[in-house]
PDB file of C-alpha atoms and ligand atoms in Angstrom:
ATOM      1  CA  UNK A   1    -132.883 -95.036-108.798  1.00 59.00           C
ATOM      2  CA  UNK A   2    -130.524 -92.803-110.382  1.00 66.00           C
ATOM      3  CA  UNK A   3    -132.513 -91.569-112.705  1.00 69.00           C
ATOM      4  CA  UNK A   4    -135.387 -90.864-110.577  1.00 66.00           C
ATOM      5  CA  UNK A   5    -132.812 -88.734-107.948  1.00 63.00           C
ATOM      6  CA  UNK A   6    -131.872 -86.645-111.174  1.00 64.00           C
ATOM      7  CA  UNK A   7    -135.407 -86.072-112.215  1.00 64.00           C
ATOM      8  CA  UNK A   8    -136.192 -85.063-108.831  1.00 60.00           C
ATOM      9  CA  UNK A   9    -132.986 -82.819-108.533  1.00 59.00           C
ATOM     10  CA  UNK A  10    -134.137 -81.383-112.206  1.00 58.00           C
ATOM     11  CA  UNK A  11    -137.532 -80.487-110.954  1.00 59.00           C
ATOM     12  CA  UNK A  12    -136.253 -78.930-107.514  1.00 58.00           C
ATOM     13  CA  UNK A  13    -133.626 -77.005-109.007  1.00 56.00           C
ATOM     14  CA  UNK A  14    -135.777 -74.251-110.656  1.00 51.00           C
ATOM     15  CA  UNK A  15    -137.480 -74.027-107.388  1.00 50.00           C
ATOM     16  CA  UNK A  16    -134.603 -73.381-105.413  1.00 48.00           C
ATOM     17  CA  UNK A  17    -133.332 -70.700-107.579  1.00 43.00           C
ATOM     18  CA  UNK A  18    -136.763 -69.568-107.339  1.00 46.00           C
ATOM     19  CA  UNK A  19    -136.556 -69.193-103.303  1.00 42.00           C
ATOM     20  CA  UNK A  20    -132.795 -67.114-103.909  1.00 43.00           C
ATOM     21  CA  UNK A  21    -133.439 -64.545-106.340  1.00 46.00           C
ATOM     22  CA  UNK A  22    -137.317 -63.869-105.280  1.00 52.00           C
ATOM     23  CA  UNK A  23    -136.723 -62.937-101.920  1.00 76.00           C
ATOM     24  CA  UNK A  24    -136.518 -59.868 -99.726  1.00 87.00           C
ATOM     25  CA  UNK A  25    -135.893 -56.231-101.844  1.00 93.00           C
ATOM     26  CA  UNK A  26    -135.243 -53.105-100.566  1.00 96.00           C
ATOM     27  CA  UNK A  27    -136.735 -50.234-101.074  1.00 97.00           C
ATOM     28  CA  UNK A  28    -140.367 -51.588-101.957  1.00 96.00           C
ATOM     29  CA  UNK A  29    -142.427 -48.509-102.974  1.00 97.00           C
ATOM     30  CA  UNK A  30    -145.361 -48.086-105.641  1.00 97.00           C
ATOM     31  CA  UNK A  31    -146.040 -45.551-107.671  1.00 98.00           C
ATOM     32  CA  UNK A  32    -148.599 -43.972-110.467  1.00 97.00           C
ATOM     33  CA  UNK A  33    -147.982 -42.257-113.593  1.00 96.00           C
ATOM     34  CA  UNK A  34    -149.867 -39.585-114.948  1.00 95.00           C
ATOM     35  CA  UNK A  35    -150.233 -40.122-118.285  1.00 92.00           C
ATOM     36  CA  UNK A  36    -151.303 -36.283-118.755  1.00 91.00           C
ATOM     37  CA  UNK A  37    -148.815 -34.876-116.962  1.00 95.00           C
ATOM     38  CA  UNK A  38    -145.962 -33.776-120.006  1.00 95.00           C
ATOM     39  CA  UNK A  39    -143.623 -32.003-118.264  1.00 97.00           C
ATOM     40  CA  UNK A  40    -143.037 -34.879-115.471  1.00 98.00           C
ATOM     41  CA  UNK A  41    -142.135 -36.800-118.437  1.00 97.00           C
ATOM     42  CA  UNK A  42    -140.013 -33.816-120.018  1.00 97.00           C
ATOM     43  CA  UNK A  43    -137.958 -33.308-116.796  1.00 98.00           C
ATOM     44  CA  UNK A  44    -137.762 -37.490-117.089  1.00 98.00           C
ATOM     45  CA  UNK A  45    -136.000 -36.855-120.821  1.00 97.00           C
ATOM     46  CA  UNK A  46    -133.701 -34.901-119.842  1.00 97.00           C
ATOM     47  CA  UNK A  47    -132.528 -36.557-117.001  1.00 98.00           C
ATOM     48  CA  UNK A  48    -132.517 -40.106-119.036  1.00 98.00           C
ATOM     49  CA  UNK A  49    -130.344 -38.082-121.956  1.00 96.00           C
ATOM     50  CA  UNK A  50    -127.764 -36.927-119.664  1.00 96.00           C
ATOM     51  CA  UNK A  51    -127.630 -39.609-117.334  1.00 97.00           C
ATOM     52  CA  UNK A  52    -128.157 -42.276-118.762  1.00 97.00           C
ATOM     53  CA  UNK A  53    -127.554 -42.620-122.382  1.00 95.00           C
ATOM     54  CA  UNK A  54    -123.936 -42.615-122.713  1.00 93.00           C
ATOM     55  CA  UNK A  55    -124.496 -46.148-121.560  1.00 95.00           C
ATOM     56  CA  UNK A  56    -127.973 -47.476-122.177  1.00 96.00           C
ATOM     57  CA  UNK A  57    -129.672 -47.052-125.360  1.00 96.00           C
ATOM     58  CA  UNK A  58    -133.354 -46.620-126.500  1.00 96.00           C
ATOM     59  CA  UNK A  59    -132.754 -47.538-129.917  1.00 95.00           C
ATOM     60  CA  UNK A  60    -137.036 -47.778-130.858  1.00 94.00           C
ATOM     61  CA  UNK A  61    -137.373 -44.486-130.524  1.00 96.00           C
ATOM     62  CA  UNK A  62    -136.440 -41.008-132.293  1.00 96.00           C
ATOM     63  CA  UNK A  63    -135.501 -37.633-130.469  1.00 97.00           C
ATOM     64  CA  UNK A  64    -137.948 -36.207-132.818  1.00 96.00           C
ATOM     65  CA  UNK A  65    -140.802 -38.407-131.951  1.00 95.00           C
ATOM     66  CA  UNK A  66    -139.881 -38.369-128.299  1.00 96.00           C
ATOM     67  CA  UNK A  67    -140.491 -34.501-128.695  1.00 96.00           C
ATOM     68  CA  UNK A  68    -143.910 -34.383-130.215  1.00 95.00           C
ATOM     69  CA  UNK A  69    -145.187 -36.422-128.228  1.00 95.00           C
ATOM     70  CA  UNK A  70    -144.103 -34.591-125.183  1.00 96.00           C
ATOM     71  CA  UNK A  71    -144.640 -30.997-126.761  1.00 95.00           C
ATOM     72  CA  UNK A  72    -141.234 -30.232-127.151  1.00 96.00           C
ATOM     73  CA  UNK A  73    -140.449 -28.544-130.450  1.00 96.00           C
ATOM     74  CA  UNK A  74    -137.194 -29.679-132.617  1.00 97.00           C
ATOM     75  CA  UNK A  75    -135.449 -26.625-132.045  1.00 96.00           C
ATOM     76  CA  UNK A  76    -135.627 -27.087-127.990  1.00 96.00           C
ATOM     77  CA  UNK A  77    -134.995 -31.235-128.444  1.00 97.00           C
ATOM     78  CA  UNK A  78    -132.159 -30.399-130.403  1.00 96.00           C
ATOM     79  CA  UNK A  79    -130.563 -27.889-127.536  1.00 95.00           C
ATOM     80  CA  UNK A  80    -131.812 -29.941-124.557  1.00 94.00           C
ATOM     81  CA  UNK A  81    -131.346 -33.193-125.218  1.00 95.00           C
ATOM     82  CA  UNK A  82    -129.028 -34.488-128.050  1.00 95.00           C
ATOM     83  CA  UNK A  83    -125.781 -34.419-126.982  1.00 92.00           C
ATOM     84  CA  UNK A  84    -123.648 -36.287-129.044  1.00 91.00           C
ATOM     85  CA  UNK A  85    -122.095 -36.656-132.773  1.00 89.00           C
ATOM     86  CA  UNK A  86    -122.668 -38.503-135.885  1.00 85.00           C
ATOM     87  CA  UNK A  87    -120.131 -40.783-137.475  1.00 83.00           C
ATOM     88  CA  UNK A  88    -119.143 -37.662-139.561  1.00 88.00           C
ATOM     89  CA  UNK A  89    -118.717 -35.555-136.293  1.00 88.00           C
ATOM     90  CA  UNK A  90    -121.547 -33.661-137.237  1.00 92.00           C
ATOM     91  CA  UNK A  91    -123.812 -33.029-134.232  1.00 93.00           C
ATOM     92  CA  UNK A  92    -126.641 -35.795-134.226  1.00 94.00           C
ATOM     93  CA  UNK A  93    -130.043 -34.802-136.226  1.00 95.00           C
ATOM     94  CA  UNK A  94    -133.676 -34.126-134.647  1.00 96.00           C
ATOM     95  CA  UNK A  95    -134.460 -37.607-136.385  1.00 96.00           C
ATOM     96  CA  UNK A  96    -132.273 -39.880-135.362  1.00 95.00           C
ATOM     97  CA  UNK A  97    -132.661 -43.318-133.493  1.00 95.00           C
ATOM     98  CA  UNK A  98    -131.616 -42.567-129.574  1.00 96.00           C
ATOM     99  CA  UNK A  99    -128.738 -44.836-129.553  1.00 93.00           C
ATOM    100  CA  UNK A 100    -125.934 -45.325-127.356  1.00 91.00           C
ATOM    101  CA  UNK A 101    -122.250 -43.735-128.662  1.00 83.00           C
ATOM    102  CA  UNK A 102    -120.692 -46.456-126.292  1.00 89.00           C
ATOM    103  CA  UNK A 103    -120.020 -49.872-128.231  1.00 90.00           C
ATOM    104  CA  UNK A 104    -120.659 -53.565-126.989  1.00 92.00           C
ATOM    105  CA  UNK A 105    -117.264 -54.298-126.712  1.00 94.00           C
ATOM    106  CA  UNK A 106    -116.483 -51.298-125.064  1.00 94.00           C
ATOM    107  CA  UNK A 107    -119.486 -52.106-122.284  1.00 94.00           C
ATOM    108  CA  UNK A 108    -118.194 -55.158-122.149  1.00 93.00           C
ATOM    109  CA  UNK A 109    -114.857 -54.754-121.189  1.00 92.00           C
ATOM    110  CA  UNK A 110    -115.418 -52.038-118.221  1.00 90.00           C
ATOM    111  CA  UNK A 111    -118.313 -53.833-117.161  1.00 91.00           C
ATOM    112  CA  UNK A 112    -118.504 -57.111-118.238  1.00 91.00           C
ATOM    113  CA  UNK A 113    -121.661 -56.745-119.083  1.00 93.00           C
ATOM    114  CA  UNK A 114    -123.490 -54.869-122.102  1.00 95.00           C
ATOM    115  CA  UNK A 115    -126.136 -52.379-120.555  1.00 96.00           C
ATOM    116  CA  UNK A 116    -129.547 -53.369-122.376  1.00 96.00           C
ATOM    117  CA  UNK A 117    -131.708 -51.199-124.035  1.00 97.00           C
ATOM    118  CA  UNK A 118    -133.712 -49.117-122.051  1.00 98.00           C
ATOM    119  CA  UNK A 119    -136.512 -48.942-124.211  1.00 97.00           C
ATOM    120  CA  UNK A 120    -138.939 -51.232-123.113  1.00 97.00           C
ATOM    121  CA  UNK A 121    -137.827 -51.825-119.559  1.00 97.00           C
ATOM    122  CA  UNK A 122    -140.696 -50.528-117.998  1.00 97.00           C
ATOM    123  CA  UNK A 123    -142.926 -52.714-119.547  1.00 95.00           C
ATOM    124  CA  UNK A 124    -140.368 -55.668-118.688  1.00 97.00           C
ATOM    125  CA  UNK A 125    -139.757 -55.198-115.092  1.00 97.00           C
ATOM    126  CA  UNK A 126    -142.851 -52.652-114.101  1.00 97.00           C
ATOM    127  CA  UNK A 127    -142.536 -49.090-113.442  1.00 98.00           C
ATOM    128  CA  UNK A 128    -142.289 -49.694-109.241  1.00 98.00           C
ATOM    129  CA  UNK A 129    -139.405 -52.071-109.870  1.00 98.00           C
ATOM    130  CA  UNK A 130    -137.424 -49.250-111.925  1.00 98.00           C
ATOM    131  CA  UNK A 131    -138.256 -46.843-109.469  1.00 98.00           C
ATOM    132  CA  UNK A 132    -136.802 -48.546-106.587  1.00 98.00           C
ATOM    133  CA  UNK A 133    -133.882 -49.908-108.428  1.00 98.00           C
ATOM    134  CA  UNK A 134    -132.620 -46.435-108.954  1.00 98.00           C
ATOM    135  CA  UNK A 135    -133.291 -45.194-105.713  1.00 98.00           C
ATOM    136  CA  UNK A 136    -131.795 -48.492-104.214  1.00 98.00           C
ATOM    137  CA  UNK A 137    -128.009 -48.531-104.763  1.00 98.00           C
ATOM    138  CA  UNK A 138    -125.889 -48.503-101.492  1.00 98.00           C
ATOM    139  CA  UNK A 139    -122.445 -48.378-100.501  1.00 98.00           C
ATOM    140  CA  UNK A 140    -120.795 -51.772-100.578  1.00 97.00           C
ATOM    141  CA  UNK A 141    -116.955 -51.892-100.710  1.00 95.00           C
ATOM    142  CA  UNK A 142    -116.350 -55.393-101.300  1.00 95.00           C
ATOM    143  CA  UNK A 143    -117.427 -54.991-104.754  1.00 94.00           C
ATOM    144  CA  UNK A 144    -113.928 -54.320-106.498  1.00 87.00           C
ATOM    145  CA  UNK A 145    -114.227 -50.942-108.801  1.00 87.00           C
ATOM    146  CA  UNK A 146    -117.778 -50.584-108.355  1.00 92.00           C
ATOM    147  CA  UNK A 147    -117.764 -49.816-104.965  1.00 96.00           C
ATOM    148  CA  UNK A 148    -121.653 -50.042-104.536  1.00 97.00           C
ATOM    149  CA  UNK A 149    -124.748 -52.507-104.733  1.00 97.00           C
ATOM    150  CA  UNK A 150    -128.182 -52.579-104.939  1.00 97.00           C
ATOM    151  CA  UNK A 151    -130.930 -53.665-102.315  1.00 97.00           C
ATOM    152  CA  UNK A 152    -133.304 -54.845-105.775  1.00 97.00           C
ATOM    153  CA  UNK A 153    -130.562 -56.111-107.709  1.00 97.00           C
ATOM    154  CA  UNK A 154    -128.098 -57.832-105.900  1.00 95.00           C
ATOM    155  CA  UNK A 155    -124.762 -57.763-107.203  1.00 95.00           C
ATOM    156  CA  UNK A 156    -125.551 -55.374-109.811  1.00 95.00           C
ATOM    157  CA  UNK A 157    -122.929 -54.410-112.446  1.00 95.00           C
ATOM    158  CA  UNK A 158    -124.378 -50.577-112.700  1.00 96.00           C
ATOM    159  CA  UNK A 159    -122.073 -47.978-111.255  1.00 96.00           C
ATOM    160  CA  UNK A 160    -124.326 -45.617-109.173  1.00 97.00           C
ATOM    161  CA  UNK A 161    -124.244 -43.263-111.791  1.00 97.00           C
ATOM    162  CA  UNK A 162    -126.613 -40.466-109.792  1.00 98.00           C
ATOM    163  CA  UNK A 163    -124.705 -40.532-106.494  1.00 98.00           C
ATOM    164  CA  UNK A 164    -124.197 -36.913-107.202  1.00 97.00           C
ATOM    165  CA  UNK A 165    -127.782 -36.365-106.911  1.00 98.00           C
ATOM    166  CA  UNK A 166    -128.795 -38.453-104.349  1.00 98.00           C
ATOM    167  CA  UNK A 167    -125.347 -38.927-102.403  1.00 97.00           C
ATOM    168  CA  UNK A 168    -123.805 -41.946-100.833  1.00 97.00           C
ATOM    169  CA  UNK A 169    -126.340 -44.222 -98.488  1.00 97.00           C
ATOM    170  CA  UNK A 170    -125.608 -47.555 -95.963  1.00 97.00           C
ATOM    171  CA  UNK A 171    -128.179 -49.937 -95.962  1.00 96.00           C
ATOM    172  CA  UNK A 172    -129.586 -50.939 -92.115  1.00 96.00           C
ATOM    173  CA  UNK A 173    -130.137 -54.818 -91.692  1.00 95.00           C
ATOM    174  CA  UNK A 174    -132.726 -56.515 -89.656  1.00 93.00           C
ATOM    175  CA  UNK A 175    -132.339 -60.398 -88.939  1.00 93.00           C
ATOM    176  CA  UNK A 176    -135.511 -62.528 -90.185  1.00 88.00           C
ATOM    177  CA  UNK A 177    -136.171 -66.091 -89.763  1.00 88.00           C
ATOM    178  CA  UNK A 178    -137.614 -67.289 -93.048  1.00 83.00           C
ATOM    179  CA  UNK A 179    -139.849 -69.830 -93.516  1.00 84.00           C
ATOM    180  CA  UNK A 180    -137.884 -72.768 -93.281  1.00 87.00           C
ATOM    181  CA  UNK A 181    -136.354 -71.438 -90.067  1.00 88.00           C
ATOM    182  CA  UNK A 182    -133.020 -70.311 -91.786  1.00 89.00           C
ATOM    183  CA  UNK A 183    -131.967 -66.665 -90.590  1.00 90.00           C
ATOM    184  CA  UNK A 184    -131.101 -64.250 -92.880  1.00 87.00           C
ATOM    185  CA  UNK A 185    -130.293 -60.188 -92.751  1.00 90.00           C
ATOM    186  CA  UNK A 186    -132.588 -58.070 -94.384  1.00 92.00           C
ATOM    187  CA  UNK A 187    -132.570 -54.365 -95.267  1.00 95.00           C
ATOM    188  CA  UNK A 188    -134.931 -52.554 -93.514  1.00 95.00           C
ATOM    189  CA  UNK A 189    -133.429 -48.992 -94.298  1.00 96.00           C
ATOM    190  CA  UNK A 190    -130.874 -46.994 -95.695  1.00 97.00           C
ATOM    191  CA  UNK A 191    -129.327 -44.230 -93.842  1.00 96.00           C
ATOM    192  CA  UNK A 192    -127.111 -41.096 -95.453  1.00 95.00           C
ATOM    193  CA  UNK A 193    -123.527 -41.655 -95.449  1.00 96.00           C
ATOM    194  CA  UNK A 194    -122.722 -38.416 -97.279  1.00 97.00           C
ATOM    195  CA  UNK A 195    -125.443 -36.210 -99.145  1.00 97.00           C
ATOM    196  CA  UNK A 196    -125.930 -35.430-102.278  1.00 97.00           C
ATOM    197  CA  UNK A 197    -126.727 -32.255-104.650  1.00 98.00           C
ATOM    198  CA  UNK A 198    -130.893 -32.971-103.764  1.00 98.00           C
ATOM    199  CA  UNK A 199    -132.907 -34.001-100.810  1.00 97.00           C
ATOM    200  CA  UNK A 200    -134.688 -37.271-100.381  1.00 97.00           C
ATOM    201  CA  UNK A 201    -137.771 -35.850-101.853  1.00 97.00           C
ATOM    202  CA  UNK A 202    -136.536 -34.269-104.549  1.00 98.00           C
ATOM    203  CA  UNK A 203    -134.313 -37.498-105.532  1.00 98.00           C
ATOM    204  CA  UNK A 204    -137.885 -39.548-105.147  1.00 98.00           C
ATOM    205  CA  UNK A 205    -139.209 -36.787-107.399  1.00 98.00           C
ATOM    206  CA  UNK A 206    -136.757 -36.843-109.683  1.00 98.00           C
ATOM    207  CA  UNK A 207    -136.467 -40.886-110.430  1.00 98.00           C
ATOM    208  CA  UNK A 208    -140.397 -40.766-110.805  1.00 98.00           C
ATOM    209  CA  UNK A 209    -140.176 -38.349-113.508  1.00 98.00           C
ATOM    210  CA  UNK A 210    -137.360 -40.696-115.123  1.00 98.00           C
ATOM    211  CA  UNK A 211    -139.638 -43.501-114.842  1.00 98.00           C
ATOM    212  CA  UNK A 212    -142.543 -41.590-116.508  1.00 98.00           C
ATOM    213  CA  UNK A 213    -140.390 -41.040-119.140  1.00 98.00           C
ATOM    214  CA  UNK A 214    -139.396 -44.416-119.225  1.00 98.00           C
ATOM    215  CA  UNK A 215    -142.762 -45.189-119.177  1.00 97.00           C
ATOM    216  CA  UNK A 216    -143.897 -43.460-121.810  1.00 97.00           C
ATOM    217  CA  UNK A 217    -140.917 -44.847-123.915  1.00 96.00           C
ATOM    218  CA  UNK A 218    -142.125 -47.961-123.754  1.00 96.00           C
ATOM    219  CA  UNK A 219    -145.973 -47.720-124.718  1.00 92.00           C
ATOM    220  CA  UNK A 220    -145.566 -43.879-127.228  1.00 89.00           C
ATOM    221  CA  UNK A 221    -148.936 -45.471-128.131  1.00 86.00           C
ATOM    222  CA  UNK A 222    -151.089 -45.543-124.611  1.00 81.00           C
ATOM    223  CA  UNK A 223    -151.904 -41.814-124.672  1.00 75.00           C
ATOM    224  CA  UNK A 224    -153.334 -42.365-127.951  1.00 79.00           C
ATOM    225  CA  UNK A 225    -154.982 -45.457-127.528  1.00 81.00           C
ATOM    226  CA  UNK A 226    -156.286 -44.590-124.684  1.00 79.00           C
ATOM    227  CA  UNK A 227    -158.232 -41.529-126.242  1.00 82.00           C
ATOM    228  CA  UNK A 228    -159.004 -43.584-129.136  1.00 88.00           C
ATOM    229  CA  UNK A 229    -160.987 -46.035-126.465  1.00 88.00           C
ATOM    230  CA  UNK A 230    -163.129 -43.183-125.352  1.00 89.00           C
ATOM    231  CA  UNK A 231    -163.734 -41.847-128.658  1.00 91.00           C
ATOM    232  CA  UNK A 232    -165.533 -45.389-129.792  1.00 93.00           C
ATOM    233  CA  UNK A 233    -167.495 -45.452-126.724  1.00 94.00           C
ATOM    234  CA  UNK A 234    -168.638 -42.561-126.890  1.00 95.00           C
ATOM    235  CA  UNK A 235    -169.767 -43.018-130.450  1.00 94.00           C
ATOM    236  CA  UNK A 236    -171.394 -46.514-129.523  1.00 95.00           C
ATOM    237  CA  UNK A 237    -173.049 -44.660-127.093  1.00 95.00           C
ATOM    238  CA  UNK A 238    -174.272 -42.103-129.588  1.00 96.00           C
ATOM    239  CA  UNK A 239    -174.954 -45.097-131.976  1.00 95.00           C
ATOM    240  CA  UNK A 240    -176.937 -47.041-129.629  1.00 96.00           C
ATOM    241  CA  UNK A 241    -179.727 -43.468-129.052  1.00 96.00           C
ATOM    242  CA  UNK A 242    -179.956 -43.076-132.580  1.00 95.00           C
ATOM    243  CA  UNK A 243    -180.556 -47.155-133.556  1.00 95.00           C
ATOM    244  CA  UNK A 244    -183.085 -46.920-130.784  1.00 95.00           C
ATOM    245  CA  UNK A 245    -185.113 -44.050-131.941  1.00 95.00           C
ATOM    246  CA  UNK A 246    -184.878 -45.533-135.748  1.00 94.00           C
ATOM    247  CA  UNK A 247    -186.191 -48.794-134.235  1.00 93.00           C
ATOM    248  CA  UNK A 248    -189.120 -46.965-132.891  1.00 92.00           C
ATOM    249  CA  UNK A 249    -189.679 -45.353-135.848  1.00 92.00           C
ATOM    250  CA  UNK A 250    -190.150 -47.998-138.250  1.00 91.00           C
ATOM    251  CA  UNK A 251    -192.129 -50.363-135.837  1.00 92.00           C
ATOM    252  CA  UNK A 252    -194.371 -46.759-135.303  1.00 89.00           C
ATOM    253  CA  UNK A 253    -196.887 -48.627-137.886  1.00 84.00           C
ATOM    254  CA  UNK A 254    -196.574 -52.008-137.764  1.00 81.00           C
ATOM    255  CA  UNK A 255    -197.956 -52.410-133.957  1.00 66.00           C
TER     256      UNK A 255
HETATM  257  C1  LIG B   1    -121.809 -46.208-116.796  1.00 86.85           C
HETATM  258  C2  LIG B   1    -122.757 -46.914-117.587  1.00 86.85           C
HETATM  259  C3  LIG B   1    -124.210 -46.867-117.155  1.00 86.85           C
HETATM  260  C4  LIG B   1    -124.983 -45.746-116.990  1.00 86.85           C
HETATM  261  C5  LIG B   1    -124.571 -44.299-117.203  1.00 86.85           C
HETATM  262  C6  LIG B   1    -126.307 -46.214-116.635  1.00 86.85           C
HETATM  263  N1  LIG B   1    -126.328 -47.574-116.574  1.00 86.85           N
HETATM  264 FE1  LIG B   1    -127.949 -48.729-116.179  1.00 86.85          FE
HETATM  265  N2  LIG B   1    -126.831 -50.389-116.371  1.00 86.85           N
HETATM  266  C7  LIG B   1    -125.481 -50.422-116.694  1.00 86.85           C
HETATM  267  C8  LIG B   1    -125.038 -51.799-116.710  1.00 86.85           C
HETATM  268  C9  LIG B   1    -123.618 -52.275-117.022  1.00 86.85           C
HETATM  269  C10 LIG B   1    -126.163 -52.595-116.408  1.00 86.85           C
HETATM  270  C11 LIG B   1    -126.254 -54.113-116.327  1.00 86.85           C
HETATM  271  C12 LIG B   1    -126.194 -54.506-114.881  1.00 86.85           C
HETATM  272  C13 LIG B   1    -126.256 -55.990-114.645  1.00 86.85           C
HETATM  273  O1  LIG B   1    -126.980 -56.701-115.366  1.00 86.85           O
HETATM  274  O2  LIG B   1    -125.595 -56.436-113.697  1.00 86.85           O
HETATM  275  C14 LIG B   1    -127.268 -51.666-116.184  1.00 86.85           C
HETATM  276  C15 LIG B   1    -128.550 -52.068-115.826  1.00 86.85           C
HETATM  277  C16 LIG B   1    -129.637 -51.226-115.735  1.00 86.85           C
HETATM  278  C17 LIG B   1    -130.994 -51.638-115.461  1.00 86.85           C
HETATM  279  C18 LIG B   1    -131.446 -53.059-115.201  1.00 86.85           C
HETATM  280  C19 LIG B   1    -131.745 -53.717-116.479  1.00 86.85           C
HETATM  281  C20 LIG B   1    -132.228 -55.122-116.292  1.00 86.85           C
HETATM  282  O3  LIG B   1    -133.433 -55.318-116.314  1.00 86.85           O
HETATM  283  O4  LIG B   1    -131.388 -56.009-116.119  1.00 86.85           O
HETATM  284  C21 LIG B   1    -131.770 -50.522-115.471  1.00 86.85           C
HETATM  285  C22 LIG B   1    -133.263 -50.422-115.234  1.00 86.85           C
HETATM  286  C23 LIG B   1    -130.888 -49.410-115.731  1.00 86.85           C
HETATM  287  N3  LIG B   1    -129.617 -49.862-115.879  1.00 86.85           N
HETATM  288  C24 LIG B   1    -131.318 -48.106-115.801  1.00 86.85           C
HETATM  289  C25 LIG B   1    -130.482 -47.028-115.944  1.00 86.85           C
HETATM  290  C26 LIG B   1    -130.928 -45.655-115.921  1.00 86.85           C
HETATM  291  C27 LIG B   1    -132.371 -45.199-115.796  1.00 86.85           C
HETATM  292  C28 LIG B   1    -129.830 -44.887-116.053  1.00 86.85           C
HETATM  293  C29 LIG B   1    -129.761 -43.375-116.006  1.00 86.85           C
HETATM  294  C30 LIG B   1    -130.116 -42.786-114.742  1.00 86.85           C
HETATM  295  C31 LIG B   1    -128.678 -45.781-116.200  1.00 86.85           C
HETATM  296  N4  LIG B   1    -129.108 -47.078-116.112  1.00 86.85           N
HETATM  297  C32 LIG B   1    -127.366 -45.354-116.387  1.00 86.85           C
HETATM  298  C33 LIG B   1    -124.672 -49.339-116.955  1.00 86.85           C
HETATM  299  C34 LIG B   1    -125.070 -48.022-116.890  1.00 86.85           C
END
């Protein structure tokens, strides 16, 4: 009997766990990415460079590569957006990996948790779950230190490093009845506590760029590949006419 109540319990448990961390998020927004549209993904770079790479690395890719494929020349990658030094102390070079300056120890100590590597995260967790992570932090003060959660992360470990931008917000709760018939407070909202340097719409704005970039970061390839995939149809296409009129050709006689 035992053993049956701790298969049981084994089987339920994922499911439980399930029902907790895929519940309610707030916000819950969708958006697209132009994949043709260069300078949203520019104005993404720079924002990801001086925002966030102190802590978060994207160690797959070079600033140089980053730069053609965005049309930025070395010159203008070097100026805008490598901001750190070598080992030597000499300024970081055009080709180097875009790693973080902050060690794992380091990370771990003020935050008890090592920030992953940003470079394929919006493959992992989808380009509208990025997008309303960073535009979801809110003021929560019993979090010691960090001062601030997150309505699509709970009990994130990520300061709210862009509160400058998008100021200080207080998230408005809603009680639901799930359901099994438990009640539980939503967010439904967040309102402004104390503004920041940009508007609402030009904080939206600015995290889509970021994503874009992020985006783009993740798949350097899809721009490509998806040209490529035109390319062969187009030549099937082409192919296809010119088999056709051959065929007719050499069966001319025979019929
Ligand atoms: C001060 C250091 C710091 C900065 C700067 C920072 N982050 Fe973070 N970030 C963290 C930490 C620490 C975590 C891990 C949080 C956790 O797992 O609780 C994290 C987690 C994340 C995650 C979730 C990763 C996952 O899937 O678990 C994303 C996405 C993210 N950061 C994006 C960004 C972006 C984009 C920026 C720049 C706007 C940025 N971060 C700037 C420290 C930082």
């Amino acid at each position: 009997m035992k053993k049956v109540l701790i298969i049981v319990a084994g089987l339920l448990l994922p499911a439980i766990g399930w029902s907790a961390g895929g519940g309610h998020t707030y916000p819950d927004d969708k958006i697209e990415i132009d994949w043709n549209d260069k300078a949203a993904m520019q104005r993404g770079a720079r924002t990801f460079v001086n925002y966030c790479l102190s802590c978060h690395a994207a160690s797959y890719s070079r600033f140089n590569r980053v730069g053609q494929d965005l049309g930025i020349p070395d010159d203008l990658v070097l100026e805008n957006l490598i901001f750190t030094t070598d080992v030597n102390g000499d300024k970081t070079k055009v080709g180097a990996l875009m790693t973080t300056t902050m060690t794992p120890e380091y990370a771990e100590q003020a935050f008890g948790i090592v920030p992953p590597d940003l470079s394929l995260i919006a493959r992992s967790r989808g380009v509208n779950w990025v997008y309303n992570y960073l535009r979801g932090f809110y003021v929560d003060e019993s979090r010691d230190g960090l001062g601030v959660n997150n309505g699509v992360f709970a009990n994130v470990g990520m300061p709210h490093v862009l509160a400058e931008l998008q100021g200080l917000q207080r998230p408005k709760y809603q009680t639901q009845t799930d359901s099994h018939g438990n009640e539980q407070e939503i967010i439904v909202g967040y309102e402004i506590l104390k503004a920041g340097s940009m508007t609402k719409s030009e904080y939206d704005r600015t995290i889509h760029d970021l994503v874009a970039f992020l985006d783009y970061l993740a798949e350097p390839y899809k721009q490509t590949r998806k040209n490529v995939g035109t390319g062969v149809i187009i030549f099937l296409f082409v192919f296809l006419i010119l088999s056709y009129v051959l065929k007719k050709e050499y069966w001319k006689d025979v019929h």
